[in-house]
């Protein structure tokens, strides 16, 4: 009898559990979700936020096919526009898999932080999203271009961003790094820019170049060449190429491939003036010689090395003067560097950093080490 | 009355989990910015004398908890009066941790679920744990600590690619005022909260090593918390740590190894649940013991369920929202908790020492006989 009672209790509890405890409070079935892969943010003329959300539409017929769908939505706030998209798709947008946020130039020039607050605050969006500034008229048209290898444009941009190491023509910045920098007053945040290029008659995305911010406002752009020079001053060059036009006085163009690069940046006081000492140490190999000049033998290598060093140095100096004089934006984080290494000096100049930076000199020292010449010992030329 | 016994090593583990409690999720010493870890280290050092005071009080009366000691020394009436603030502190602390848990779950995981749901469920679990007794909790902690330590070590290693050592420099750049308030904040949350253990440590098996238990738990957990603070500062930077509610959760969320090992914030939640369970259950035990002693019950366990349910209510109603919770935790708590954690225990200790000394002087022989019989 006792045993039966126990059994009865257990079964009753099991039945109760089945009824009460199955399912979650706010459960979501996967087919009820529209998985967003990217979003483009524009502003309509009357201060209304216009979102273009790229949603991955997963095919239901046995094979896993997926194609993009675009939902456009307006709202007074980012959140409103995002929520309103539900009425068009009929499904709730699921943000956790979003890879890309593209912001139009117009918005970025006014105040980018306003539009990013939702992404930073919401629990569902992740912090490792790519944030890009559109150089086209609207951000939406970039998202709606045609993907080359992948049908989903956001995924293609994600791939392009991840290949940054071998390209070095745009900064590698994820959403959270941008936030971290935004919090820090004396550093100018930067973001990569994106535009459309024509390929086989179709518009396709292209990531390259840098958008420079001062605080939350976009103040200017850097082209791809200058971006690389800038990355050198941030010690963020991990690969990529150095192109030498008319190398060392010859008619030949030479490509050097970067294997390793290290920039040592230290503030120094010289004759009472604070300067930034930058020592760039690059390991390269000769990747290509478009011509017949001898850059492989010992004296030839010396010549090439000296030329490359001078070229890189010139590039960096030109870019530095441009950024410092035109934008007065400390995109290199020199202020932070001074704070780290000379905290006492920093305390004195902190509040007047902009003016101080306007006259900050660079002491640049580039060292290019040619480590090899790929697989061949001679330039390719016809025999005599 | 009390037949439960726990070994020294179990008490150390219990105490470590208790100190981890909500600290690993909320973080501490944030006032000091990038020097938070220094504040935490100094707070650990400053906590040593206080812990010695706690253990001294306990070891003078082996096998007795704080409430019994108070009654013995201050008389039945005054002893009970002095017990009251400690009971309130244990009760309040339990409710705060419970609320932290509720806010954490509802902020990062289930925003549409009412906060009361996780609070009630977790509260019931803690009532169950406390009812099972301190012996069971100690055995639980032996088991839990494996998971906690494993997760902390593994996930700290996984963060290596995203740490930026520059973030902790310049060392000592925040200014002494900030560091001092960081020390106070780290001292009162979590190290000083160990005062709760005075109310439950009648169960220690050996008598001589109370101080060893306190100090080793303090050093182990203190160093861990400081190192995790260094980790978080290196990953997030002081500004972001200040901007987000749960720094550890954000820091682990940034881990992304080859697009494969990613989205592992849940590990932080596991650590919080395991250590938070121990913390709340111990607060509950301490409260129930105190109440039982004050109203003269023999068995404290029948009081655990009502106390726990009240704690759930307090946790539900104590704050309006998460903003108020964090304001309170960082701005008010240090000053509120300090008397319970330092001033009262030290006063009690001085009183007891003086009394012991007077007793010793008055009748040396009697005391030695006493010692012999109680040993």
XYZ file of C-alpha atoms in Angstrom:
759
model
C 0.000 0.000 0.000
C 2.762 2.368 1.024
C 4.624 1.538 -2.122
C 1.574 2.278 -4.230
C 1.127 5.622 -2.519
C 4.659 6.561 -3.378
C 4.155 5.552 -6.976
C 0.956 7.577 -7.100
C 2.759 10.636 -5.784
C 5.560 10.308 -8.286
C 3.190 9.925 -11.207
C 1.093 12.881 -10.078
C 4.200 15.037 -9.804
C 5.367 13.965 -13.227
C 2.038 14.828 -14.783
C 1.995 18.189 -13.029
C 5.516 18.921 -14.218
C 4.528 18.035 -17.756
C 1.762 20.574 -17.666
C 3.426 23.365 -15.731
C 7.089 23.267 -16.529
C 7.309 22.576 -20.221
C 8.151 25.473 -22.439
C 9.661 28.769 -21.514
C 8.032 32.005 -20.563
C 8.920 33.775 -23.740
C 9.985 30.960 -25.992
C 10.739 31.563 -29.622
C 10.582 28.962 -32.335
C 13.184 29.249 -35.038
C 10.613 29.495 -37.820
C 9.034 32.420 -36.007
C 12.254 34.409 -36.269
C 13.647 36.444 -39.079
C 17.400 36.197 -38.707
C 18.996 39.543 -39.468
C 22.429 39.382 -41.029
C 23.033 43.082 -41.370
C 21.444 46.475 -41.143
C 22.005 49.787 -42.874
C 21.056 53.014 -41.137
C 20.014 56.137 -43.025
C 18.243 59.272 -42.028
C 15.304 60.641 -43.915
C 15.180 64.367 -44.375
C 12.690 64.866 -41.564
C 14.791 63.298 -38.826
C 13.338 59.849 -39.186
C 15.587 56.818 -38.953
C 15.391 54.600 -41.975
C 16.625 51.039 -41.595
C 17.345 48.544 -44.319
C 17.528 45.158 -42.663
C 18.988 42.240 -44.520
C 17.252 39.062 -43.438
C 18.440 35.576 -44.253
C 15.641 33.587 -45.781
C 16.269 29.910 -45.328
C 14.801 27.602 -47.946
C 12.464 24.929 -46.711
C 12.807 22.382 -49.498
C 15.148 19.731 -48.165
C 18.310 21.402 -49.397
C 19.691 24.201 -47.283
C 19.401 27.222 -49.510
C 19.485 30.724 -48.261
C 18.904 34.033 -49.885
C 18.701 37.608 -48.686
C 15.507 39.553 -48.221
C 15.391 43.236 -47.498
C 13.030 44.923 -45.106
C 12.877 48.692 -45.037
C 11.437 50.376 -42.022
C 11.124 53.873 -40.577
C 10.872 55.146 -37.055
C 11.675 58.047 -34.795
C 14.147 55.838 -32.978
C 16.310 52.964 -34.072
C 14.355 50.603 -31.869
C 11.011 51.714 -33.252
C 12.162 51.166 -36.809
C 13.548 47.761 -35.902
C 10.325 46.743 -34.192
C 8.141 48.068 -36.983
C 9.924 45.745 -39.385
C 7.963 42.971 -37.719
C 4.782 44.240 -39.299
C 6.296 43.819 -42.733
C 7.926 40.463 -42.318
C 5.452 39.093 -39.822
C 8.306 37.657 -37.835
C 10.348 39.150 -35.051
C 13.816 40.170 -36.120
C 16.489 38.165 -34.334
C 19.630 40.250 -33.930
C 22.168 37.888 -32.408
C 23.543 36.793 -35.773
C 23.834 40.236 -37.304
C 27.318 40.729 -38.717
C 27.356 44.178 -40.202
C 26.028 47.638 -39.445
C 26.452 50.228 -42.166
C 25.955 53.857 -41.230
C 25.394 56.542 -43.813
C 27.865 59.378 -44.043
C 25.160 61.915 -43.335
C 24.337 60.403 -39.968
C 27.969 59.914 -39.076
C 28.649 63.581 -39.703
C 25.893 64.591 -37.307
C 26.221 62.177 -34.406
C 26.932 58.494 -34.771
C 26.601 57.676 -31.091
C 22.873 58.434 -31.160
C 22.254 55.606 -33.577
C 24.546 53.123 -31.908
C 23.045 53.368 -28.461
C 20.516 50.655 -29.191
C 23.192 48.283 -30.434
C 25.265 48.866 -27.322
C 22.349 48.641 -24.925
C 20.242 45.814 -26.240
C 20.979 42.388 -24.862
C 20.300 40.577 -28.104
C 22.748 42.419 -30.344
C 26.314 41.338 -30.032
C 29.383 43.474 -29.659
C 31.475 41.826 -32.344
C 29.536 43.353 -35.213
C 31.407 45.172 -37.970
C 30.609 48.832 -38.151
C 31.225 50.540 -41.481
C 30.633 53.984 -42.883
C 28.988 54.149 -46.301
C 30.578 56.378 -48.898
C 27.604 56.000 -51.198
C 24.636 58.303 -51.005
C 22.651 55.969 -48.798
C 23.769 53.053 -46.685
C 20.801 51.002 -47.825
C 21.954 50.665 -51.406
C 25.183 49.010 -50.293
C 23.308 46.303 -48.483
C 21.065 45.804 -51.488
C 23.909 45.352 -53.946
C 24.611 41.901 -55.282
C 27.001 39.632 -53.448
C 29.789 38.218 -55.611
C 30.538 34.855 -54.032
C 27.970 34.792 -51.309
C 24.383 35.767 -51.898
C 24.153 37.486 -48.508
C 25.952 40.812 -48.763
C 26.550 41.051 -45.015
C 28.344 37.724 -45.015
C 30.493 38.861 -47.889
C 31.457 42.016 -46.002
C 32.190 39.862 -42.970
C 34.587 37.765 -45.066
C 36.238 40.865 -46.482
C 36.745 42.274 -42.981
C 38.304 39.064 -41.761
C 40.838 39.116 -44.560
C 42.121 42.464 -43.320
C 45.429 40.969 -42.211
C 46.596 40.382 -45.763
C 45.142 43.582 -47.166
C 45.840 46.305 -44.611
C 43.856 48.876 -46.491
C 41.204 49.495 -43.862
C 41.198 49.404 -40.066
C 40.072 46.268 -38.269
C 37.542 47.644 -35.824
C 34.690 45.814 -34.210
C 31.748 47.555 -32.615
C 33.106 47.206 -29.088
C 36.479 48.683 -29.982
C 34.716 51.685 -31.399
C 32.723 52.047 -28.181
C 35.871 51.705 -26.070
C 37.456 54.498 -28.038
C 34.378 56.667 -28.010
C 34.463 56.677 -24.215
C 37.980 57.989 -24.213
C 37.849 61.672 -24.911
C 41.323 62.342 -26.222
C 41.419 59.553 -28.803
C 39.771 59.982 -32.194
C 37.820 56.833 -33.106
C 38.121 55.446 -36.624
C 36.009 53.120 -38.731
C 36.445 51.403 -42.082
C 34.497 52.781 -45.039
C 32.596 50.874 -47.681
C 31.536 51.799 -51.190
C 30.220 50.165 -54.339
C 32.297 49.278 -57.374
C 31.163 48.034 -60.721
C 32.049 44.479 -61.660
C 30.665 42.734 -64.715
C 28.032 45.387 -64.909
C 26.824 44.724 -61.387
C 27.422 46.804 -58.314
C 29.498 45.043 -55.709
C 30.759 46.065 -52.290
C 34.284 47.196 -51.632
C 35.783 47.839 -48.211
C 38.725 50.197 -48.017
C 39.819 53.435 -46.456
C 39.134 55.018 -43.113
C 36.555 57.334 -41.636
C 37.954 59.631 -38.977
C 35.843 60.733 -36.062
C 36.262 63.404 -33.546
C 34.110 62.436 -30.628
C 30.872 61.167 -32.137
C 31.131 63.216 -35.324
C 32.659 62.126 -38.609
C 35.145 64.737 -39.764
C 36.864 63.198 -42.741
C 38.166 60.257 -44.690
C 41.531 58.741 -45.443
C 42.190 56.930 -48.691
C 43.513 53.395 -48.774
C 47.186 54.335 -49.072
C 47.028 56.727 -46.169
C 45.116 54.145 -44.192
C 48.069 51.799 -44.408
C 50.431 54.545 -43.282
C 48.108 55.281 -40.411
C 47.964 51.633 -39.377
C 51.735 51.745 -39.106
C 51.499 54.462 -36.503
C 48.942 52.368 -34.631
C 51.083 49.234 -34.817
C 48.305 47.408 -36.584
C 50.069 46.354 -39.773
C 50.148 42.589 -39.782
C 50.616 41.921 -43.478
C 49.890 43.400 -46.873
C 52.100 44.853 -49.541
C 54.486 47.758 -50.030
C 54.379 48.942 -53.616
C 57.439 50.786 -54.864
C 56.850 52.672 -58.081
C 60.027 53.274 -60.089
C 62.101 51.609 -57.401
C 65.488 53.121 -56.645
C 65.667 55.306 -59.711
C 64.902 52.537 -62.198
C 61.794 52.174 -64.343
C 60.762 49.002 -62.560
C 57.915 48.627 -60.118
C 58.592 46.373 -57.168
C 56.196 44.733 -54.725
C 57.324 43.860 -51.245
C 55.221 41.502 -49.185
C 55.043 42.254 -45.488
C 55.532 39.291 -43.190
C 55.929 40.959 -39.885
C 55.815 44.495 -38.701
C 56.339 46.055 -35.336
C 55.997 49.724 -34.505
C 57.426 50.894 -31.243
C 55.891 54.169 -30.189
C 57.284 56.103 -27.255
C 56.960 59.700 -26.195
C 60.331 61.385 -25.647
C 61.328 64.787 -24.379
C 64.005 66.373 -26.522
C 65.347 69.801 -25.594
C 62.237 70.465 -23.577
C 59.881 69.499 -26.404
C 57.685 66.431 -26.257
C 57.883 64.306 -29.383
C 56.601 60.948 -30.461
C 59.385 58.548 -31.325
C 58.213 55.885 -33.746
C 60.389 52.982 -34.724
C 58.894 50.828 -37.456
C 60.546 47.488 -38.017
C 59.216 45.610 -41.048
C 60.180 42.194 -42.340
C 59.436 41.836 -46.045
C 60.311 39.658 -48.949
C 60.600 40.724 -52.552
C 57.335 39.516 -53.978
C 57.586 40.819 -57.499
C 59.979 42.737 -59.713
C 58.307 44.155 -62.813
C 61.421 44.599 -64.827
C 64.979 43.507 -65.134
C 66.752 45.513 -62.445
C 68.901 43.579 -60.048
C 67.451 43.941 -56.576
C 68.503 40.507 -55.412
C 72.288 40.782 -55.129
C 73.732 42.315 -52.011
C 74.296 45.871 -53.309
C 70.964 45.773 -55.172
C 69.160 44.719 -52.011
C 70.822 47.512 -50.085
C 69.584 49.999 -52.650
C 66.072 48.586 -52.566
C 66.042 48.576 -48.786
C 67.113 52.196 -48.552
C 64.545 53.186 -51.137
C 61.741 51.288 -49.417
C 62.609 52.801 -46.074
C 62.558 56.274 -47.531
C 59.268 55.646 -49.309
C 57.488 54.304 -46.222
C 58.865 57.132 -44.150
C 57.656 59.720 -46.654
C 54.228 58.117 -46.845
C 53.841 58.112 -43.088
C 55.035 61.682 -42.755
C 52.691 62.949 -45.474
C 49.749 61.171 -43.919
C 50.651 62.351 -40.423
C 50.809 65.985 -41.455
C 47.516 65.614 -43.296
C 45.691 64.073 -40.339
C 47.211 66.386 -37.787
C 46.791 69.632 -39.699
C 43.533 69.006 -41.518
C 41.585 67.124 -38.928
C 43.456 67.654 -35.678
C 42.306 64.184 -34.689
C 44.486 61.889 -32.657
C 43.609 58.698 -34.508
C 46.913 57.127 -33.516
C 46.189 57.134 -29.797
C 49.304 59.193 -29.046
C 47.529 60.854 -26.136
C 46.818 57.500 -24.581
C 50.407 56.494 -25.209
C 51.681 59.538 -23.350
C 49.265 58.840 -20.517
C 50.635 55.319 -20.251
C 54.282 56.148 -20.367
C 54.437 59.639 -18.918
C 51.418 59.932 -16.629
C 52.745 63.090 -14.961
C 53.278 64.923 -18.233
C 49.853 63.795 -19.397
C 48.131 65.314 -16.409
C 49.487 68.718 -17.387
C 48.608 68.589 -21.069
C 45.425 66.526 -20.884
C 42.947 69.381 -20.970
C 44.766 71.187 -23.743
C 45.502 68.073 -25.759
C 44.018 69.297 -29.045
C 46.272 72.323 -29.176
C 49.223 70.334 -28.017
C 48.639 67.671 -30.618
C 48.465 70.287 -33.367
C 52.170 70.878 -32.870
C 53.280 67.396 -31.932
C 56.277 66.338 -33.989
C 57.060 62.846 -35.122
C 60.525 61.344 -34.959
C 60.205 58.548 -37.439
C 62.639 55.744 -38.008
C 61.729 53.026 -40.482
C 63.724 49.846 -40.843
C 62.878 47.502 -43.687
C 64.484 44.073 -43.507
C 64.434 42.154 -46.758
C 64.225 38.562 -45.667
C 64.058 36.861 -49.053
C 62.832 36.958 -52.589
C 60.090 34.334 -52.638
C 61.136 31.327 -54.714
C 63.465 32.809 -57.319
C 66.914 34.310 -57.191
C 66.789 36.407 -60.329
C 64.326 38.696 -62.027
C 62.431 37.080 -64.868
C 63.850 38.204 -68.219
C 64.734 36.894 -71.654
C 68.144 35.270 -71.947
C 70.943 37.038 -73.804
C 21.558 21.235 19.621
C 24.065 21.436 16.843
C 25.494 18.192 15.631
C 26.540 19.292 12.166
C 30.265 19.262 11.597
C 32.299 20.466 8.663
C 36.014 20.079 8.115
C 38.477 22.928 7.689
C 38.969 22.378 3.999
C 35.216 22.356 3.447
C 34.872 25.628 5.293
C 37.589 27.170 3.172
C 35.784 26.133 -0.002
C 32.471 27.335 1.395
C 34.007 30.679 2.211
C 35.683 31.047 -1.181
C 32.400 30.438 -2.984
C 30.674 32.820 -0.603
C 33.186 35.564 -1.395
C 32.924 34.896 -5.133
C 29.154 35.121 -4.816
C 27.953 38.055 -6.841
C 31.373 39.723 -6.977
C 32.563 37.928 -10.075
C 29.587 39.155 -12.042
C 29.174 42.685 -10.733
C 32.830 43.435 -10.153
C 34.212 45.498 -7.328
C 36.569 48.389 -6.730
C 35.304 50.108 -9.888
C 35.826 53.552 -8.360
C 39.551 53.178 -8.865
C 39.215 52.838 -12.637
C 42.181 51.070 -14.093
C 43.686 50.639 -10.649
C 40.761 48.611 -9.318
C 42.964 45.581 -8.935
C 45.353 47.469 -6.680
C 42.421 48.519 -4.537
C 41.346 44.906 -4.303
C 44.815 43.745 -3.263
C 45.010 46.399 -0.576
C 41.496 45.548 0.587
C 42.603 41.926 0.974
C 45.538 42.991 3.120
C 43.349 45.263 5.218
C 40.849 42.463 5.646
C 43.436 40.221 7.332
C 43.270 41.912 10.786
C 39.485 41.992 10.638
C 39.382 38.304 9.782
C 41.711 37.650 12.708
C 39.230 39.469 14.942
C 36.384 37.310 13.618
C 38.302 34.110 14.148
C 39.564 35.214 17.561
C 36.003 35.745 18.767
C 35.024 32.333 17.442
C 38.027 30.481 18.800
C 37.540 31.875 22.298
C 34.276 29.948 22.407
C 34.712 26.814 20.340
C 31.546 25.209 19.087
C 29.486 28.347 19.566
C 28.230 30.802 16.998
C 28.128 34.575 17.288
C 24.632 34.667 18.769
C 25.510 32.246 21.539
C 28.720 34.109 22.244
C 26.804 37.371 22.529
C 24.370 35.838 24.990
C 27.174 34.383 27.036
C 29.003 37.652 27.310
C 26.341 40.304 27.357
C 23.652 38.445 29.188
C 20.471 37.067 27.758
C 18.722 40.370 27.132
C 21.539 42.534 25.822
C 23.031 39.654 23.898
C 19.794 39.287 21.987
C 19.569 43.011 21.386
C 23.065 43.046 19.921
C 22.196 40.020 17.793
C 19.456 41.913 16.014
C 21.611 44.062 13.722
C 23.573 41.002 12.651
C 20.389 39.125 11.858
C 19.204 42.061 9.804
C 22.522 42.261 7.988
C 22.433 38.566 7.031
C 18.829 38.848 5.937
C 19.405 42.003 3.946
C 22.549 40.655 2.288
C 20.742 37.511 1.211
C 17.972 39.592 -0.319
C 20.462 41.808 -2.146
C 22.267 38.863 -3.695
C 18.938 37.352 -4.676
C 17.965 40.595 -6.342
C 21.327 40.788 -8.128
C 20.632 37.381 -9.490
C 17.150 38.351 -10.641
C 18.418 41.503 -12.337
C 21.244 39.619 -13.983
C 18.971 36.968 -15.450
C 16.398 39.457 -16.608
C 18.957 41.852 -18.104
C 21.105 39.460 -20.051
C 18.858 36.505 -20.630
C 15.135 36.814 -20.200
C 14.098 40.465 -20.485
C 10.434 39.656 -20.978
C 10.137 37.337 -18.006
C 9.111 39.142 -14.815
C 12.040 39.465 -12.432
C 10.113 37.766 -9.686
C 10.207 34.446 -11.562
C 13.950 33.824 -11.393
C 14.002 35.289 -7.888
C 11.322 32.906 -6.627
C 12.838 29.883 -8.308
C 16.318 30.631 -7.091
C 14.955 31.531 -3.652
C 13.187 28.193 -3.346
C 16.363 26.417 -4.354
C 18.311 28.261 -1.682
C 15.666 27.467 0.934
C 16.015 23.835 0.027
C 19.787 24.065 0.260
C 19.706 25.830 3.610
C 17.177 23.357 4.984
C 19.481 20.515 4.052
C 21.912 22.004 6.499
C 25.361 23.436 6.505
C 26.949 20.010 6.192
C 25.209 19.425 2.897
C 26.105 22.912 1.697
C 29.729 22.262 2.552
C 29.692 19.053 0.547
C 27.981 20.924 -2.303
C 30.677 23.543 -2.257
C 33.350 20.885 -2.497
C 31.708 19.751 -5.669
C 30.825 23.195 -7.020
C 34.255 24.666 -6.568
C 35.676 22.252 -9.128
C 33.362 23.681 -11.764
C 33.912 27.254 -10.705
C 37.689 27.025 -10.703
C 37.712 25.077 -13.948
C 35.506 27.620 -15.707
C 37.435 30.586 -14.364
C 40.784 29.182 -15.441
C 39.685 27.946 -18.865
C 37.818 31.102 -19.756
C 40.558 33.374 -18.541
C 42.940 31.554 -20.838
C 40.549 31.889 -23.741
C 40.529 35.654 -23.290
C 44.275 35.897 -23.932
C 43.870 36.869 -27.620
C 41.651 39.819 -26.761
C 43.482 41.249 -23.787
C 45.187 44.567 -24.257
C 47.827 44.976 -21.584
C 47.997 48.709 -22.276
C 44.702 49.142 -20.490
C 46.146 48.819 -16.990
C 48.783 51.480 -17.554
C 49.568 53.918 -16.068
C 49.572 52.039 -12.797
C 48.460 54.231 -9.898
C 47.342 56.913 -12.314
C 43.824 57.249 -10.942
C 44.669 59.400 -7.959
C 44.696 58.398 -4.305
C 41.168 59.460 -3.559
C 39.752 57.083 -6.166
C 41.976 54.256 -5.004
C 40.917 54.791 -1.399
C 37.231 54.636 -2.268
C 37.989 51.580 -4.384
C 39.553 49.964 -1.339
C 36.505 50.717 0.778
C 34.221 49.347 -1.899
C 36.260 46.155 -2.347
C 36.580 45.702 1.402
C 32.878 45.905 2.121
C 31.931 43.966 -0.978
C 32.808 41.125 -0.813
C 35.508 40.601 1.826
C 33.770 42.115 4.821
C 30.614 40.144 4.133
C 32.376 37.140 5.613
C 31.098 38.408 8.963
C 28.171 36.100 8.143
C 30.447 33.158 8.842
C 30.700 34.177 12.497
C 27.029 33.324 12.739
C 27.340 29.836 11.288
C 30.798 28.617 12.165
C 29.831 26.721 15.275
C 30.133 23.681 13.076
C 33.882 23.758 12.537
C 35.366 20.414 13.395
C 38.715 21.489 14.812
C 39.010 24.354 17.203
C 42.475 25.772 16.869
C 42.498 26.515 13.141
C 39.638 29.004 12.768
C 42.010 31.783 11.824
C 43.767 29.549 9.309
C 40.437 28.866 7.605
C 39.557 32.541 7.435
C 42.922 33.717 6.193
C 43.474 31.036 3.577
C 39.995 31.544 2.145
C 40.597 35.287 2.074
C 43.919 35.029 0.280
C 42.768 32.469 -2.284
C 39.576 34.284 -3.191
C 41.121 37.741 -2.906
C 43.930 36.960 -5.305
C 41.472 35.357 -7.730
C 39.160 38.360 -7.660
C 42.053 40.751 -8.157
C 43.379 38.749 -11.089
C 39.953 38.586 -12.692
C 39.681 42.308 -12.214
C 42.995 42.733 -14.044
C 41.632 40.512 -16.788
C 38.450 42.532 -17.144
C 40.299 45.843 -17.169
C 42.657 44.541 -19.832
C 39.788 43.367 -22.004
C 37.264 46.139 -21.551
C 39.192 49.155 -20.353
C 38.044 51.174 -17.340
C 35.512 53.265 -19.254
C 33.565 50.326 -20.600
C 33.669 48.595 -17.219
C 32.014 51.645 -15.779
C 29.450 51.754 -18.578
C 28.176 48.178 -18.391
C 26.387 46.470 -15.537
C 28.091 43.093 -15.690
C 31.728 43.465 -16.787
C 32.694 39.783 -16.635
C 29.764 38.857 -18.810
C 30.795 41.404 -21.418
C 34.445 40.434 -21.232
C 33.786 36.749 -21.869
C 31.256 37.695 -24.542
C 34.049 39.195 -26.601
C 35.908 35.910 -26.835
C 35.839 34.655 -30.375
C 38.376 32.058 -31.299
C 38.312 31.220 -34.968
C 34.568 31.861 -35.222
C 34.155 28.571 -33.401
C 34.676 29.184 -29.721
C 32.357 32.120 -29.215
C 29.263 33.243 -27.325
C 30.398 31.643 -24.123
C 29.027 34.198 -21.671
C 26.923 31.453 -20.196
C 30.009 30.300 -18.289
C 29.788 33.488 -16.246
C 26.186 32.678 -15.444
C 27.134 29.183 -14.292
C 29.763 30.565 -11.940
C 27.276 33.086 -10.612
C 24.568 30.500 -10.027
C 26.872 28.077 -8.224
C 28.500 30.631 -5.958
C 25.363 32.734 -5.545
C 23.469 29.678 -4.372
C 26.033 29.080 -1.620
C 26.008 32.732 -0.625
C 22.256 33.087 -0.355
C 21.842 29.741 1.385
C 24.449 30.734 3.975
C 22.798 34.113 4.557
C 19.536 32.286 5.034
C 21.085 29.860 7.499
C 22.641 32.710 9.452
C 19.374 34.619 9.620
C 17.379 31.583 10.708
C 19.920 30.728 13.384
C 19.850 34.223 14.736
C 16.078 34.395 14.809
C 15.870 30.967 16.422
C 18.280 32.030 19.152
C 16.569 35.326 19.807
C 13.136 33.818 20.185
C 14.521 30.768 21.928
C 13.824 27.992 19.437
C 15.906 24.869 19.586
C 15.812 24.042 15.923
C 16.538 26.797 13.481
C 15.610 24.775 10.426
C 11.881 25.257 10.761
C 12.504 28.980 10.419
C 14.326 28.695 7.122
C 11.275 28.486 4.884
C 9.483 31.551 6.310
C 12.725 33.520 6.409
C 13.489 32.533 2.855
C 10.069 33.552 1.619
C 10.417 36.896 3.371
C 13.817 37.265 1.760
C 12.261 36.692 -1.651
C 9.761 39.451 -0.894
C 12.434 41.826 0.270
C 14.479 41.055 -2.834
C 11.476 41.822 -4.984
C 10.607 45.120 -3.325
C 13.906 46.524 -2.209
C 14.696 48.421 -5.412
C 12.665 49.993 -8.133
C 14.994 48.924 -10.912
C 18.514 47.917 -11.850
C 19.792 51.493 -11.914
C 18.813 51.987 -8.307
C 20.357 48.642 -7.407
C 23.736 49.607 -8.814
C 23.627 53.085 -7.348
C 22.967 51.557 -3.993
C 25.559 48.822 -4.349
C 28.311 51.260 -5.239
C 27.407 54.441 -3.415
C 25.587 53.439 -0.235
C 26.658 49.904 0.505
C 30.252 50.645 1.598
C 29.085 53.070 4.267
C 26.080 51.009 5.211
C 27.977 47.744 5.577
C 31.035 49.081 7.361
C 29.505 49.188 10.869
C 28.243 45.616 10.604
C 31.490 44.340 9.194
C 34.071 46.212 11.226
C 32.816 48.482 13.983
C 30.421 46.105 15.752
C 32.693 43.032 15.582
C 35.671 44.998 16.826
C 33.694 46.468 19.722
C 32.418 43.026 20.631
C 35.895 41.619 20.430
C 37.341 44.318 22.712
C 34.576 43.760 25.218
C 35.090 40.004 25.222
C 38.848 40.303 25.559
C 38.510 42.674 28.474
C 36.010 40.398 30.136
C 38.210 37.364 29.638
C 41.162 39.209 31.076
C 39.192 40.361 34.091
C 37.988 36.845 34.620
C 41.515 35.500 34.313
C 42.804 37.955 36.884
C 39.998 37.292 39.296
C 40.282 33.562 39.268
C 43.117 31.939 37.381
C 42.583 28.439 38.632
C 38.919 28.334 37.765
C 39.604 29.225 34.164
C 42.180 26.513 33.724
C 39.733 23.977 35.070
C 37.124 25.346 32.707
C 39.459 24.965 29.783
C 40.191 21.403 30.717
C 36.571 20.399 30.962
C 35.461 22.009 27.742
C 38.300 20.514 25.733
